[in-house]
Amino acid sequence: MDIDHDTLVGFAKSWGLFYFIAFSICVVIYAFWPSNRKRFDDAKRNILDRDDRPWQ
């Protein structure tokens, strides 16, 4: 079996699309998972806590 450039490009275009769709779905599931809510809320509130005082 000889793998040429066109075969490799076709494989990358078809399976790469499915890979990125699956990866995007995993990221969205992680972001909206109920047990991660506290972690994201803490990050949202505490992002400026360390920036309130001048550099020491």
Short mmCIF file of C-alpha atoms in Angstrom, two decimals:
data_model
loop_
_atom_site.label_atom_id
_atom_site.label_comp_id
_atom_site.label_asym_id
_atom_site.label_seq_id
_atom_site.Cartn_x
_atom_site.Cartn_y
_atom_site.Cartn_z
CA MET A 1 0.00 0.00 0.00
CA ASP A 2 1.46 3.27 -1.11
CA ILE A 3 0.48 6.38 0.86
CA ASP A 4 0.70 9.45 -1.29
CA HIS A 5 0.06 13.09 -0.46
CA ASP A 6 -3.56 13.11 -1.65
CA THR A 7 -4.45 10.13 0.54
CA LEU A 8 -2.89 11.75 3.57
CA VAL A 9 -4.64 15.06 2.92
CA GLY A 10 -7.99 13.30 2.52
CA PHE A 11 -7.49 11.40 5.76
CA ALA A 12 -6.50 14.57 7.62
CA LYS A 13 -9.47 16.52 6.28
CA SER A 14 -12.04 13.89 7.17
CA TRP A 15 -10.78 12.55 10.51
CA GLY A 16 -9.26 15.86 11.63
CA LEU A 17 -12.70 17.43 11.42
CA PHE A 18 -14.21 14.69 13.61
CA TYR A 19 -11.31 14.99 16.05
CA PHE A 20 -11.80 18.74 16.49
CA ILE A 21 -15.56 18.38 16.83
CA ALA A 22 -15.10 15.72 19.54
CA PHE A 23 -12.48 17.86 21.30
CA SER A 24 -14.82 20.88 21.24
CA ILE A 25 -17.66 18.84 22.67
CA CYS A 26 -15.37 17.62 25.49
CA VAL A 27 -14.34 21.20 26.30
CA VAL A 28 -17.97 22.36 26.44
CA ILE A 29 -18.94 19.42 28.65
CA TYR A 30 -16.04 20.19 31.00
CA ALA A 31 -16.96 23.87 31.14
CA PHE A 32 -20.60 23.21 31.98
CA TRP A 33 -20.10 20.18 34.27
CA PRO A 34 -21.98 20.92 37.53
CA SER A 35 -19.10 19.99 39.84
CA ASN A 36 -16.82 22.57 38.17
CA ARG A 37 -19.17 25.46 38.94
CA LYS A 38 -17.55 26.27 42.30
CA ARG A 39 -14.06 26.27 40.78
CA PHE A 40 -15.07 28.63 37.97
CA ASP A 41 -17.03 30.91 40.32
CA ASP A 42 -14.02 31.16 42.64
CA ALA A 43 -11.78 31.99 39.69
CA LYS A 44 -14.24 34.63 38.52
CA ARG A 45 -14.34 36.34 41.93
CA ASN A 46 -10.68 35.98 42.90
CA ILE A 47 -9.08 37.11 39.67
CA LEU A 48 -8.49 40.62 41.01
CA ASP A 49 -7.80 39.80 44.67
CA ARG A 50 -4.03 39.77 44.25
CA ASP A 51 -3.97 42.89 42.08
CA ASP A 52 -5.53 45.21 44.68
CA ARG A 53 -2.27 46.19 46.37
CA PRO A 54 0.90 47.71 44.95
CA TRP A 55 3.94 45.59 44.12
CA GLN A 56 6.20 44.83 47.02
#
